[in-house]
XYZ file of C-alpha atoms in Angstrom:
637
model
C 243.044 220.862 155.743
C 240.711 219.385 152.961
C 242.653 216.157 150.849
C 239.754 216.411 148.474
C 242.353 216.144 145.013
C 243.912 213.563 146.672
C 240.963 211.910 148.100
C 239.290 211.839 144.081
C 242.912 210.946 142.961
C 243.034 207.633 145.358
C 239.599 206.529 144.091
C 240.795 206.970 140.431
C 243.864 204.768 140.975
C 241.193 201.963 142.517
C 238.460 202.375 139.647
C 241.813 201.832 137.259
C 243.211 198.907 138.623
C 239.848 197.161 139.527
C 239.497 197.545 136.151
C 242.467 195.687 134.669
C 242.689 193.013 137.239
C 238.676 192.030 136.763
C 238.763 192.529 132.994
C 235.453 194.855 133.455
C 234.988 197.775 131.531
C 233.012 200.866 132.416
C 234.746 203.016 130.405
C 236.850 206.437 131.473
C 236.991 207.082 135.217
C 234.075 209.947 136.115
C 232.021 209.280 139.730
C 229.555 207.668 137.546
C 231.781 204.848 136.481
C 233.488 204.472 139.473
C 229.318 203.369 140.767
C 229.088 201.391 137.642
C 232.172 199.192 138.761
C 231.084 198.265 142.227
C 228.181 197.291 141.491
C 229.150 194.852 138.401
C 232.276 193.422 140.586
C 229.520 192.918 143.562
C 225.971 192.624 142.041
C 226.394 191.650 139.015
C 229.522 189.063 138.463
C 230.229 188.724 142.179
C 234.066 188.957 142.234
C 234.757 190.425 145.333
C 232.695 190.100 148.942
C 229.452 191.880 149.225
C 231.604 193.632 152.173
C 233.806 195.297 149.459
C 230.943 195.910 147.487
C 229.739 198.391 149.889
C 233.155 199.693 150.627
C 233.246 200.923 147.141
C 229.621 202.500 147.086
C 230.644 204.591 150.006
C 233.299 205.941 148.154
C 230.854 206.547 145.545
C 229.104 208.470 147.896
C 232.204 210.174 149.633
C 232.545 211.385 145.606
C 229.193 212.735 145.347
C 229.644 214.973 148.271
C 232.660 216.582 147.585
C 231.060 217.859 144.349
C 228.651 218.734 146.963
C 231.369 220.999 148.933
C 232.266 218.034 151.645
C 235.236 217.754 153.565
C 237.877 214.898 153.133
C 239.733 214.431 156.380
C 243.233 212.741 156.748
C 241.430 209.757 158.619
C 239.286 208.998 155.456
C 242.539 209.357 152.982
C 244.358 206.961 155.398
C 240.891 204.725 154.929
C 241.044 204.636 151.368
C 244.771 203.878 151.144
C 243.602 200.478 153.514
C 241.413 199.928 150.922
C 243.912 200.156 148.085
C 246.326 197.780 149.369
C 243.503 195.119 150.858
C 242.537 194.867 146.961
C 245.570 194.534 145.813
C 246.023 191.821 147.910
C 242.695 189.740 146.938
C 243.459 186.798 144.615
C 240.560 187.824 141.886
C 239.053 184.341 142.125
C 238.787 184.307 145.347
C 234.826 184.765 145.567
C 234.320 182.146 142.312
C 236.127 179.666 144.115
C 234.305 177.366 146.620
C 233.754 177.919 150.262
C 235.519 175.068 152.622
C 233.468 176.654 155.453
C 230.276 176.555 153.258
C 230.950 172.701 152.684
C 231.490 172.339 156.769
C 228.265 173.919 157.075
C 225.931 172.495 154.514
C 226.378 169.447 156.165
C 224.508 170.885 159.309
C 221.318 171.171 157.188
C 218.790 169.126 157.774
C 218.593 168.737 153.894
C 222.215 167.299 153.716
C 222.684 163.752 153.045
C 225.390 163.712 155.972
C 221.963 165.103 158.547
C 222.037 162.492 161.576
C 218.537 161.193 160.574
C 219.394 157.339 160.232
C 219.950 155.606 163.663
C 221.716 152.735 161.680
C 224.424 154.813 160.230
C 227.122 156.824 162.180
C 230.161 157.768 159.766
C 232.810 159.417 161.333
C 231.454 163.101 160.820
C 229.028 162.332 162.857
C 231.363 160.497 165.599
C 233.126 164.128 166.003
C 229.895 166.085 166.184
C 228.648 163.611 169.308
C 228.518 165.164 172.486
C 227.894 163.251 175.356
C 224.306 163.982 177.565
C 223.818 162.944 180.697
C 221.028 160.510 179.826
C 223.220 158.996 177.614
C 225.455 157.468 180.346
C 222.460 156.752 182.121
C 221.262 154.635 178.946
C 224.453 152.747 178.508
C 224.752 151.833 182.084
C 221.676 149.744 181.399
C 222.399 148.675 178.630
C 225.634 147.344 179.996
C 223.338 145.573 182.995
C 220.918 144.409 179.979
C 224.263 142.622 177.978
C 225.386 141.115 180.889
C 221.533 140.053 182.221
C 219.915 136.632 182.403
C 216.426 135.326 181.428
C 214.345 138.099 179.419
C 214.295 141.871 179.477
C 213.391 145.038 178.434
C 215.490 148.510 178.211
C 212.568 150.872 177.929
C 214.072 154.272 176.259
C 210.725 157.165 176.796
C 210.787 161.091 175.508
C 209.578 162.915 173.007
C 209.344 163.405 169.853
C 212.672 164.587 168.033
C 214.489 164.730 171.307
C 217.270 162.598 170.427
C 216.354 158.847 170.816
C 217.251 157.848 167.576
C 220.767 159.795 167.980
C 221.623 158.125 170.793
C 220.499 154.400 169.663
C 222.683 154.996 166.838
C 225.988 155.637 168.339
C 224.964 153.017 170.676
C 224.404 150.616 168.025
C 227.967 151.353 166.811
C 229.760 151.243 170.093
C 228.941 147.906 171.508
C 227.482 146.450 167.817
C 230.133 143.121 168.714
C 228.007 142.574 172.191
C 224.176 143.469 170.724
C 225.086 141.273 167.865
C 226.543 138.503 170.535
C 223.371 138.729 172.517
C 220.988 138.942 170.134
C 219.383 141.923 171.503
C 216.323 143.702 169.496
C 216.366 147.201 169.062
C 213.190 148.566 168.443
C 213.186 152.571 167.642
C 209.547 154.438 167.428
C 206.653 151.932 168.317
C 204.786 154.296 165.272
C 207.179 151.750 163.320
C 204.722 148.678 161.129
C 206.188 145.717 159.995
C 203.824 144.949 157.435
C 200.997 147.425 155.893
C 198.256 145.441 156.965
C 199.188 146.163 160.950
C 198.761 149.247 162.734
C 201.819 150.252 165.104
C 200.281 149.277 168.343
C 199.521 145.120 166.309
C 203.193 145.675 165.465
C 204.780 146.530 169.117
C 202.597 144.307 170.345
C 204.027 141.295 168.386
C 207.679 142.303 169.158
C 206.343 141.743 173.111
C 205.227 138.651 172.375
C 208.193 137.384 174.528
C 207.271 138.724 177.001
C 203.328 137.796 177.579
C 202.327 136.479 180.941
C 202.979 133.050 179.130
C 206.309 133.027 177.927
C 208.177 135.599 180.267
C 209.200 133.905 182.336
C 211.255 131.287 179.845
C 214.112 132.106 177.441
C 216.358 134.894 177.417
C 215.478 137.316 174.823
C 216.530 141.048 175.252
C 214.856 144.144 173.708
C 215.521 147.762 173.939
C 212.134 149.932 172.877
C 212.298 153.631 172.251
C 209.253 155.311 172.392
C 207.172 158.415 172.905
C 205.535 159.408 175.411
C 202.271 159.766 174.344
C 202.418 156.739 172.077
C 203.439 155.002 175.699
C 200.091 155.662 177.151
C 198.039 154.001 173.926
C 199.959 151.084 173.979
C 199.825 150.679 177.698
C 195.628 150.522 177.260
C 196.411 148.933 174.508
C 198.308 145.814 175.971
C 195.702 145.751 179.282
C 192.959 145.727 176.658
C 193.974 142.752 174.997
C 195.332 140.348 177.833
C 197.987 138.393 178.480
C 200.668 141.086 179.214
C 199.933 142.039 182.623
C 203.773 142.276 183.898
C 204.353 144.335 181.195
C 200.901 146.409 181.729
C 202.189 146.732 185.449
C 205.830 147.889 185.312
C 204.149 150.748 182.989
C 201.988 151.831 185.169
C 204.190 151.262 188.248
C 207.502 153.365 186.526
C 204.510 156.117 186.506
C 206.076 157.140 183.506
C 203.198 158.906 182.730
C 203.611 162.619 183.840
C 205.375 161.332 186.151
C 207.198 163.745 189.132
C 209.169 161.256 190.664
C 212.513 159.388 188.639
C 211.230 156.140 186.461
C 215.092 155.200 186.297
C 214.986 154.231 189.667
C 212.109 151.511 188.811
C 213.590 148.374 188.396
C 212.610 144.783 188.004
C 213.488 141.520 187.041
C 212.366 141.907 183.291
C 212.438 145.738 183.034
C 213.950 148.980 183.403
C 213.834 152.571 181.866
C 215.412 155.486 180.817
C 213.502 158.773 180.607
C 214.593 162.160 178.760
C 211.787 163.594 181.126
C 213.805 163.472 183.959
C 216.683 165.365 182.695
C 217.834 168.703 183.824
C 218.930 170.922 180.972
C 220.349 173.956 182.809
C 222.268 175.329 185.662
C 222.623 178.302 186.998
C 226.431 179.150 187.749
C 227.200 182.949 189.046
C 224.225 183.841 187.782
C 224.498 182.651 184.041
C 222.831 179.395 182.196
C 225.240 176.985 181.678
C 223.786 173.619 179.672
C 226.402 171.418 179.163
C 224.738 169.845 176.077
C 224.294 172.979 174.106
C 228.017 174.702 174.511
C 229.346 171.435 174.177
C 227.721 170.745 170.477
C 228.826 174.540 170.432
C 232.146 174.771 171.131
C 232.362 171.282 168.163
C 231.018 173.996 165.313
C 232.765 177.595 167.114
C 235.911 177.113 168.781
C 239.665 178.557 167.746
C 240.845 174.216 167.856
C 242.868 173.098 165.020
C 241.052 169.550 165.217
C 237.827 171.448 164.804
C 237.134 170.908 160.674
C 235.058 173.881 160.667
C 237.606 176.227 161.932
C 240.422 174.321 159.855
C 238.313 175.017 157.035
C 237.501 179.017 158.306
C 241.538 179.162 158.424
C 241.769 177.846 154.957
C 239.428 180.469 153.208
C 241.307 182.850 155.175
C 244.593 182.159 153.731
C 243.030 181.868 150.179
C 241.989 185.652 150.925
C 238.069 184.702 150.977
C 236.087 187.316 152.573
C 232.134 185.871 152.452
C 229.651 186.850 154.862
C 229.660 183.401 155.808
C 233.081 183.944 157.780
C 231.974 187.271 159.208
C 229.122 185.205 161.021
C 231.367 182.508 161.724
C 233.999 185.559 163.419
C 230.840 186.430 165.919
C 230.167 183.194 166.976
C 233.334 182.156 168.180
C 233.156 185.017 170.188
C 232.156 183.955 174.177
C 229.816 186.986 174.937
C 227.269 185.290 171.497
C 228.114 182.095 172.563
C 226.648 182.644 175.668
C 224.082 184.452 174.151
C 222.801 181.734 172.174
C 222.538 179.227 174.895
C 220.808 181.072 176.693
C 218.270 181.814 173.536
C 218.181 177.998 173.615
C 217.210 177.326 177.128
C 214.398 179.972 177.162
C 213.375 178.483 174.168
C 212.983 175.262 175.675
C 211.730 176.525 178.996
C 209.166 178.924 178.199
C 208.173 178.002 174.456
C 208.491 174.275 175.131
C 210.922 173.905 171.897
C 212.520 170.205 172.159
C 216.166 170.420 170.981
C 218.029 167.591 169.630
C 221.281 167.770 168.484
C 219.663 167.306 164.739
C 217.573 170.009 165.458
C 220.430 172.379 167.056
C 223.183 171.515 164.075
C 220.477 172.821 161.794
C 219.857 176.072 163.555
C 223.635 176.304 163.477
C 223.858 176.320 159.585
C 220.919 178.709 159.458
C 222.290 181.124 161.690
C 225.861 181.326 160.284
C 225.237 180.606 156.476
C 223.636 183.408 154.202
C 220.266 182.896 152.292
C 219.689 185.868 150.566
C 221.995 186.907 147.844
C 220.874 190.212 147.424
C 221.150 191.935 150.623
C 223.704 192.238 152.618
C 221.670 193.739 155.371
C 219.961 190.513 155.577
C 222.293 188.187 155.548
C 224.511 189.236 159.132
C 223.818 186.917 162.112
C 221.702 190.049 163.673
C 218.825 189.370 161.392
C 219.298 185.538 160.634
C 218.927 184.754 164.397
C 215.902 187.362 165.105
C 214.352 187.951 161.799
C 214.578 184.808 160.146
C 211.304 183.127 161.313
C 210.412 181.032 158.339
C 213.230 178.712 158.242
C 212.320 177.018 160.926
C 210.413 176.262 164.120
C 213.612 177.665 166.732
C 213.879 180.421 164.760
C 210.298 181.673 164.948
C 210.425 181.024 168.786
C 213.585 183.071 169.103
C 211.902 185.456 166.896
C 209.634 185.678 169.870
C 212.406 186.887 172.388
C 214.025 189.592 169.625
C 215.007 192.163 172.019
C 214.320 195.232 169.673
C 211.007 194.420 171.160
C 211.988 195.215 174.145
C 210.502 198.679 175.455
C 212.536 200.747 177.959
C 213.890 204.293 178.975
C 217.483 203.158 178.006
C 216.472 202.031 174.415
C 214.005 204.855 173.643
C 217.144 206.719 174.376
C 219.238 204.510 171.969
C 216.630 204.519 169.224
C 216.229 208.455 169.788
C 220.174 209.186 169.601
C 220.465 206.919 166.477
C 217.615 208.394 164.637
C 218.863 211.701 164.860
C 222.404 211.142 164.256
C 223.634 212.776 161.086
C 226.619 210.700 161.079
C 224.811 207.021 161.873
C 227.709 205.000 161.036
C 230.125 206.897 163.358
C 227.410 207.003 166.040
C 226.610 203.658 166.361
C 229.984 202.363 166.280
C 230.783 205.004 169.338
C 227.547 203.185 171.422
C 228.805 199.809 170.537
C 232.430 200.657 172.759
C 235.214 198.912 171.880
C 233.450 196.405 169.536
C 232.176 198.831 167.248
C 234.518 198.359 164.733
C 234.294 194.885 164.513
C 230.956 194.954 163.835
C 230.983 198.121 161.534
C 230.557 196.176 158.452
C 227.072 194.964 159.151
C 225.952 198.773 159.332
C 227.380 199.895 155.938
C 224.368 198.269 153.917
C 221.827 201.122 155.895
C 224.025 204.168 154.952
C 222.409 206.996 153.752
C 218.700 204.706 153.749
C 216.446 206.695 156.184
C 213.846 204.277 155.386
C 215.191 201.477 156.706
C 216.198 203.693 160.286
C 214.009 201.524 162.303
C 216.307 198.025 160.723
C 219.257 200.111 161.419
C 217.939 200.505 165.224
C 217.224 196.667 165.521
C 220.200 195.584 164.217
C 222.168 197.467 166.778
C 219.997 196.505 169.898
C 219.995 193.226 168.513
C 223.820 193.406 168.749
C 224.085 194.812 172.300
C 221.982 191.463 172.992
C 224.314 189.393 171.602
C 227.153 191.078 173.419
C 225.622 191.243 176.787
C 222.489 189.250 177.406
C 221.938 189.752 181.105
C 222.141 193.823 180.519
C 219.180 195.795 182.554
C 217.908 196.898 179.545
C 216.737 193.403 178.027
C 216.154 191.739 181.843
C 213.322 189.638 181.726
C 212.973 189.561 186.095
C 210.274 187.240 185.751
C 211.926 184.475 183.815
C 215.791 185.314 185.760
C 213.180 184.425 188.953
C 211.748 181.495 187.288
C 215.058 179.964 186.966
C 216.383 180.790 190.604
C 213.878 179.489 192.091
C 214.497 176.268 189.476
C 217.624 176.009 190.212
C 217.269 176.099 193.975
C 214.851 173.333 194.023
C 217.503 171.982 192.073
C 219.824 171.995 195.238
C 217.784 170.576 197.065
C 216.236 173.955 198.878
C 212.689 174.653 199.264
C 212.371 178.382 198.583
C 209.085 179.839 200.170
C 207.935 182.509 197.711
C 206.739 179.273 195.240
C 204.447 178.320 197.770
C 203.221 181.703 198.767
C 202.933 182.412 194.870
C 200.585 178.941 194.509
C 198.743 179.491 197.741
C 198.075 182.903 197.189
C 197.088 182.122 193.630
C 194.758 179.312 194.910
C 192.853 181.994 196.770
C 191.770 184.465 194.294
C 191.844 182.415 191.172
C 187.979 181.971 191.596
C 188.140 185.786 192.573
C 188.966 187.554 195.496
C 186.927 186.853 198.715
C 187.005 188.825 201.484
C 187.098 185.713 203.931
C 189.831 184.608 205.976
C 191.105 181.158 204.440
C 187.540 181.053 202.519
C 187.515 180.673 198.335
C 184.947 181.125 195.834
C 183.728 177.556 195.092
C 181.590 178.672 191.694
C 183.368 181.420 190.172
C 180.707 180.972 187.185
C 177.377 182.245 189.063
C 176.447 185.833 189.506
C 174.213 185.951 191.826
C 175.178 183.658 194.198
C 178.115 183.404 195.064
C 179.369 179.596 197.436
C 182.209 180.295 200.013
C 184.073 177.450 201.592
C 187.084 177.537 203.791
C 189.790 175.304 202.681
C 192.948 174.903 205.005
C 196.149 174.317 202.390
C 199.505 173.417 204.139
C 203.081 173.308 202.156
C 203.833 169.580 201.229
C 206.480 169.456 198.756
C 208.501 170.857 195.807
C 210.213 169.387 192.691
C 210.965 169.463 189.232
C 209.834 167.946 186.344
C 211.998 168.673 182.866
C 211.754 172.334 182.795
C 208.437 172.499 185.238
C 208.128 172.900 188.785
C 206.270 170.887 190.955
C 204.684 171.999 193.753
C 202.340 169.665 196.108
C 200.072 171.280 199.349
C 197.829 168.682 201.713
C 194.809 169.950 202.720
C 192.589 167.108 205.586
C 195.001 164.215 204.901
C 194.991 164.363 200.916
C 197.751 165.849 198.910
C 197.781 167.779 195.680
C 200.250 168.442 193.178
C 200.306 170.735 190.519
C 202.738 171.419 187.706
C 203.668 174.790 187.406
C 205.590 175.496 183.869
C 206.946 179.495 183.058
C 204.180 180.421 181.178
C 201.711 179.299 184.830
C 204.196 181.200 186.668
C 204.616 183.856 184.626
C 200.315 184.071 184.154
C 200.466 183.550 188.416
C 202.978 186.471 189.232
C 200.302 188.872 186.829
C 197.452 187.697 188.765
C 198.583 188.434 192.004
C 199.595 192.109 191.122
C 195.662 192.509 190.083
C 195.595 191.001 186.658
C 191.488 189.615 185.608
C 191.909 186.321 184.214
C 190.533 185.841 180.832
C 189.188 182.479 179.453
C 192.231 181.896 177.478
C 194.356 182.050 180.660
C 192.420 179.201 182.233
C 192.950 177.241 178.911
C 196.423 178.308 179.070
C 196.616 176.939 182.921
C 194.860 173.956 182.452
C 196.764 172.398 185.088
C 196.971 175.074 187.672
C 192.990 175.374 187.097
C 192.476 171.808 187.823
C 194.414 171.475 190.789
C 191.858 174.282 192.309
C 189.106 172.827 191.406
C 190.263 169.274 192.598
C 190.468 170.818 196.056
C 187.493 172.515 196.411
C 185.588 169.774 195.235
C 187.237 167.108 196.884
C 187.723 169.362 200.392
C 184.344 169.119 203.371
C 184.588 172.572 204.625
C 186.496 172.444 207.834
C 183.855 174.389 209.862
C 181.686 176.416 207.964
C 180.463 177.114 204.377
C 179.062 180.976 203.089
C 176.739 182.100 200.802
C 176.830 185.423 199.034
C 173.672 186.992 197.322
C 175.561 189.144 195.374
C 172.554 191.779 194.356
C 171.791 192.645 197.986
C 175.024 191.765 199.534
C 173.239 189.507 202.225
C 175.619 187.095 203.492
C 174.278 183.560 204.814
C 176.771 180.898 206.613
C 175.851 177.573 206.662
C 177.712 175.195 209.477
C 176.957 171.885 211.281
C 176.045 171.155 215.311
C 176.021 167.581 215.969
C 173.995 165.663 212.654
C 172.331 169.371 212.066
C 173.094 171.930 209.381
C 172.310 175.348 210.340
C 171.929 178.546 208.293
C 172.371 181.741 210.062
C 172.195 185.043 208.303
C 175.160 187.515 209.414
């Protein structure tokens, strides 16, 4: 049965009262007009949502076809009577007014006045957005042991930069401001800091330590806490040493090896110092097989959770109930969701693991506001969670690492499937909902911007893969195996296990990284030469294993000495290609600067155990070289 009259007769009674209740005027009704409407109420004076904008084109369109000889179906009548009754329901200043849930957000922004950028302010905004870190407790149980100390000391707070030092100084500050201000105590945040334009930072720390040079240390009882970067840690170290009269300072430094250090600086203690390192923290777990990181779904759940004492989803209720339909709460609606929550952290902690991103909660409250709020006010396409968390790379540095991991990148048999089965489709809207399951109307709305636009096909296919991301991160189809073994093998390390395969993976890497030699226990000792090629046998034996942040450490001995080397995803990810054949290219030693040395360090360091080869690689002749008693022989074989 077609509904066709009543289909046209349903879309006249909207264009009418539309009409009336906006005050616009397109003149008599005709499927002309009716176009001319939505796109003044949406476009042009923005009085309803940009989703209702595009609810009213594809009526438009729905209009055109009939004239065409289309089909109206009692599903689409029932549609368009929804639509009726939802607009009669909108107040009609409901998209003029103001956005609580905008407000919430803006705050976020690292271009707010409320962004947590001063450590001597902490207003009660930013008292509800605190989450507590691990290092956190670990910093104010010294500084507890530094209030209640006698004679002089220092509370040494090392990371780097923009991980969250000044954050957690400043609620710090507030929290026990009676018993700093009691004590006297010197907070010192950044040694980049001057106190006067004519000193450099180092002239400027190095007066605030005054104190505590070799001749005053030891009388008084002055108390400073110093946070300070790593790197600026190691200049004023040679800085102090250079110019004298610190040496107890000079020495706990060196001592807390807090330089690229493996082992934990916390635990090095004495009378005058102690430390606290965001280099020893451990930002993940893995928990039936999923990241958890406490630290990100806690600052989470304080922006997306369904809690009445959460302002942003008092103020997502209140928009609600004024009938406010902006994009801004559609994006809000996915994120509270668990499957995108879960999503996200996980975005986060490859992000930090394999790109080397440093989150701090300023940083992660900003990527919060530009995932949820919308920048571009004249696409809707563009302005869906979908494309600002994958295709959003300008805004800032998260975003064009994430960019990096947009899984409509990846490339397999299920997808070219997907893509093939969407582009095909003559009815894309209804197909794509079908392959989204049970969540396919939910996320209709996002699709209705690419109806009818073959051009934008391949967008259309992105945005849905993108999508079946969000909704299931650890599906087949988007499994990165390399980095899912990374973090096993992390996390059992972790426990306290010492899982094998890293040290066949490092030993076996060891061998060939020169290139491949045909010798038993023997590596290439000059990979550079051509024509002659030096083979000495090294013996390597399993030492230890460790972590370091989001690095593993791995440490053979080899004739008494041991070796470490820090292995981080992108080594282990450049090891596992190597041993399945992959020729190294110059960039990959660059890229495994570490991993490089630590062969090197061995060969060069290592006497050959027994015997050494040479290898005239034009004729093939092959020459060992080997000692008997205090003679070196050279025997051809």
């Amino acid at each position: 049965m077609d509904y066709y009259k009543e289909y046209q007769s349903l879309a006249q009674n909207i264009f009418e009262y539309l009409s009336s209740k906006y005050n616009v005027k397109k003149g008599a009704y005709s499927v002309k007009s009716f176009s001319n409407l939505a796109y003044s109420l949406g476009n042009s004076y923005k009085r309803i949502s940009y989703y209702d904008t595009d609810q009213l084109i594809n009526v438009h369109k729905k209009l055109r076809g009939i004239e065409s000889g289309e089909v109206v179906t009692s599903t689409e009548i029932e549609n368009l009577e929804k639509l009726f009754e939802h607009f009669k329901t909108l107040d009609r200043n409901s998209q003029k007014a103001t956005s609580s849930l905008e407000i919430m957000f803006k705050k976020l922004s690292v271009q707010s006045k409320e962004a947590i950028i001063n450590e001597n302010e902490f207003d009660n905004f930013k008292t509800y957005l605190h989450v507590e870190r691990k290092i956190e407790r670990e910093f104010e149980k010294k500084l507890n042991e530094l209030i209640l100390s006698k004679g002089k000391k220092i509370l040494f707070l090392i990371g780097n930069v923009g991980d969250g030092k000044s954050h957690i100084l400043s609620y710090m500050k507030k929290k026990y401001e009676k018993e700093i201000e009691q004590k006297n105590i010197k907070i010192h945040n950044d040694a980049t800091e001057t106190n006067s334009p004519k000193n450099t930072a180092l002239e400027t720390m190095k007066q605030i330590l005054t104190p505590f040079s070799d001749d005053d240390i030891d009388f008084g009882n002055d108390k400073l806490v110093v946070a300070i970067n790593l790197g600026v840690l190691t200049n004023l170290k040679n800085y102090l040493k250079s110019n004298g009269n610190f040496s107890k300072v000079v020495e706990f430094l060196g001592e807390s090896e807090a330089f690229f250090n493996v082992k934990s600086i916390s635990k090095k203690e004495s009378l005058n110092f102690s430390v606290v390192s965001f280099m020893e923290v451990n930002n993940f777990e893995i928990v039936d097989g999923k990241i958890k990181n406490s630290f990100y779904r806690d600052i989470m759940e304080k922006i997306y959770s369904k809690d009445l004492k959460n302002p942003f989803y008092s103020a997502y209720l209140e928009d609600k109930k004024r009938g406010m339909t902006k994009i801004i709460h559609d994006n809000y609606e996915y994120l509270l969701r668990e499957d995108i929550k879960q999503a996200i952290v996980y975005l986060l902690v490859r992000a930090e693991i394999e790109y080397k991103v440093i989150l701090s909660a300023r940083t992660i409250l900003n990527f919060f506001f530009d995932i949820t709020v919308d920048r571009d006010e004249n696409s809707n396409t563009k302005s869906f969670l979908p494309y600002l968390l994958f295709d959003n790379r300008d805004r800032s540095d998260i975003l064009k690492v994430i960019g990096e991991m947009d899984p409509s990148g990846n490339q397999t048999r299920t997808i070219d499937e997907y893509s093939i089965s969407l582009y095909h489709a003559t009815d894309k809207l209804r197909t794509v909902t079908k392959l989204l399951g049970e969540d396919g109307k939910i996320f209709y709305k996002i699709f209705l911007g690419f109806q009818e636009k073959q051009e934008k096909i391949s967008e259309f296919i992105n945005t849905f893969l993108r999508l079946k991301f969000l909704m299931n991160y650890k599906s087949k189809i988007f499994n990165n195996k390399n980095f899912a073994d990374y973090l096993m093998l992390y996390s059992k390390i972790v426990s306290g296990e010492k899982p094998g395969e890293i040290y066949d993976l490092v030993y076996n890497s060891f061998k060939i990284w020169n290139g491949e030699s045909a010798e038993q226990r023997c590596v290439i000792k000059n990979p550079e030469s051509n024509q002659l090629k030096i083979l000495v046998e090294v013996d390597l034996q399993p030492h230890s294993q460790a972590v370091q942040g989001t690095n593993i450490v791995v440490s053979f001995s080899s004739m008494g000495i041991e070796y470490k080397v820090l292995i981080d995803y992108k080594a282990y990810e450049l090891l596992i290609k190597l041993n399945k054949g992959y020729f190294l290219k110059d960039e990959d030693i660059r890229l495994a600067t570490n991993f490089n040395r630590f062969v090197k360090e061995i060969i060069d360091k290592n006497e050959s155990l027994n015997r050494t080869i040479i290898l005239e690689t034009d004729s093939m002749n092959e020459y060992e070289l080997s000692s008997f008693g205090d003679k070196i022989k050279l025997d051809r074989r």
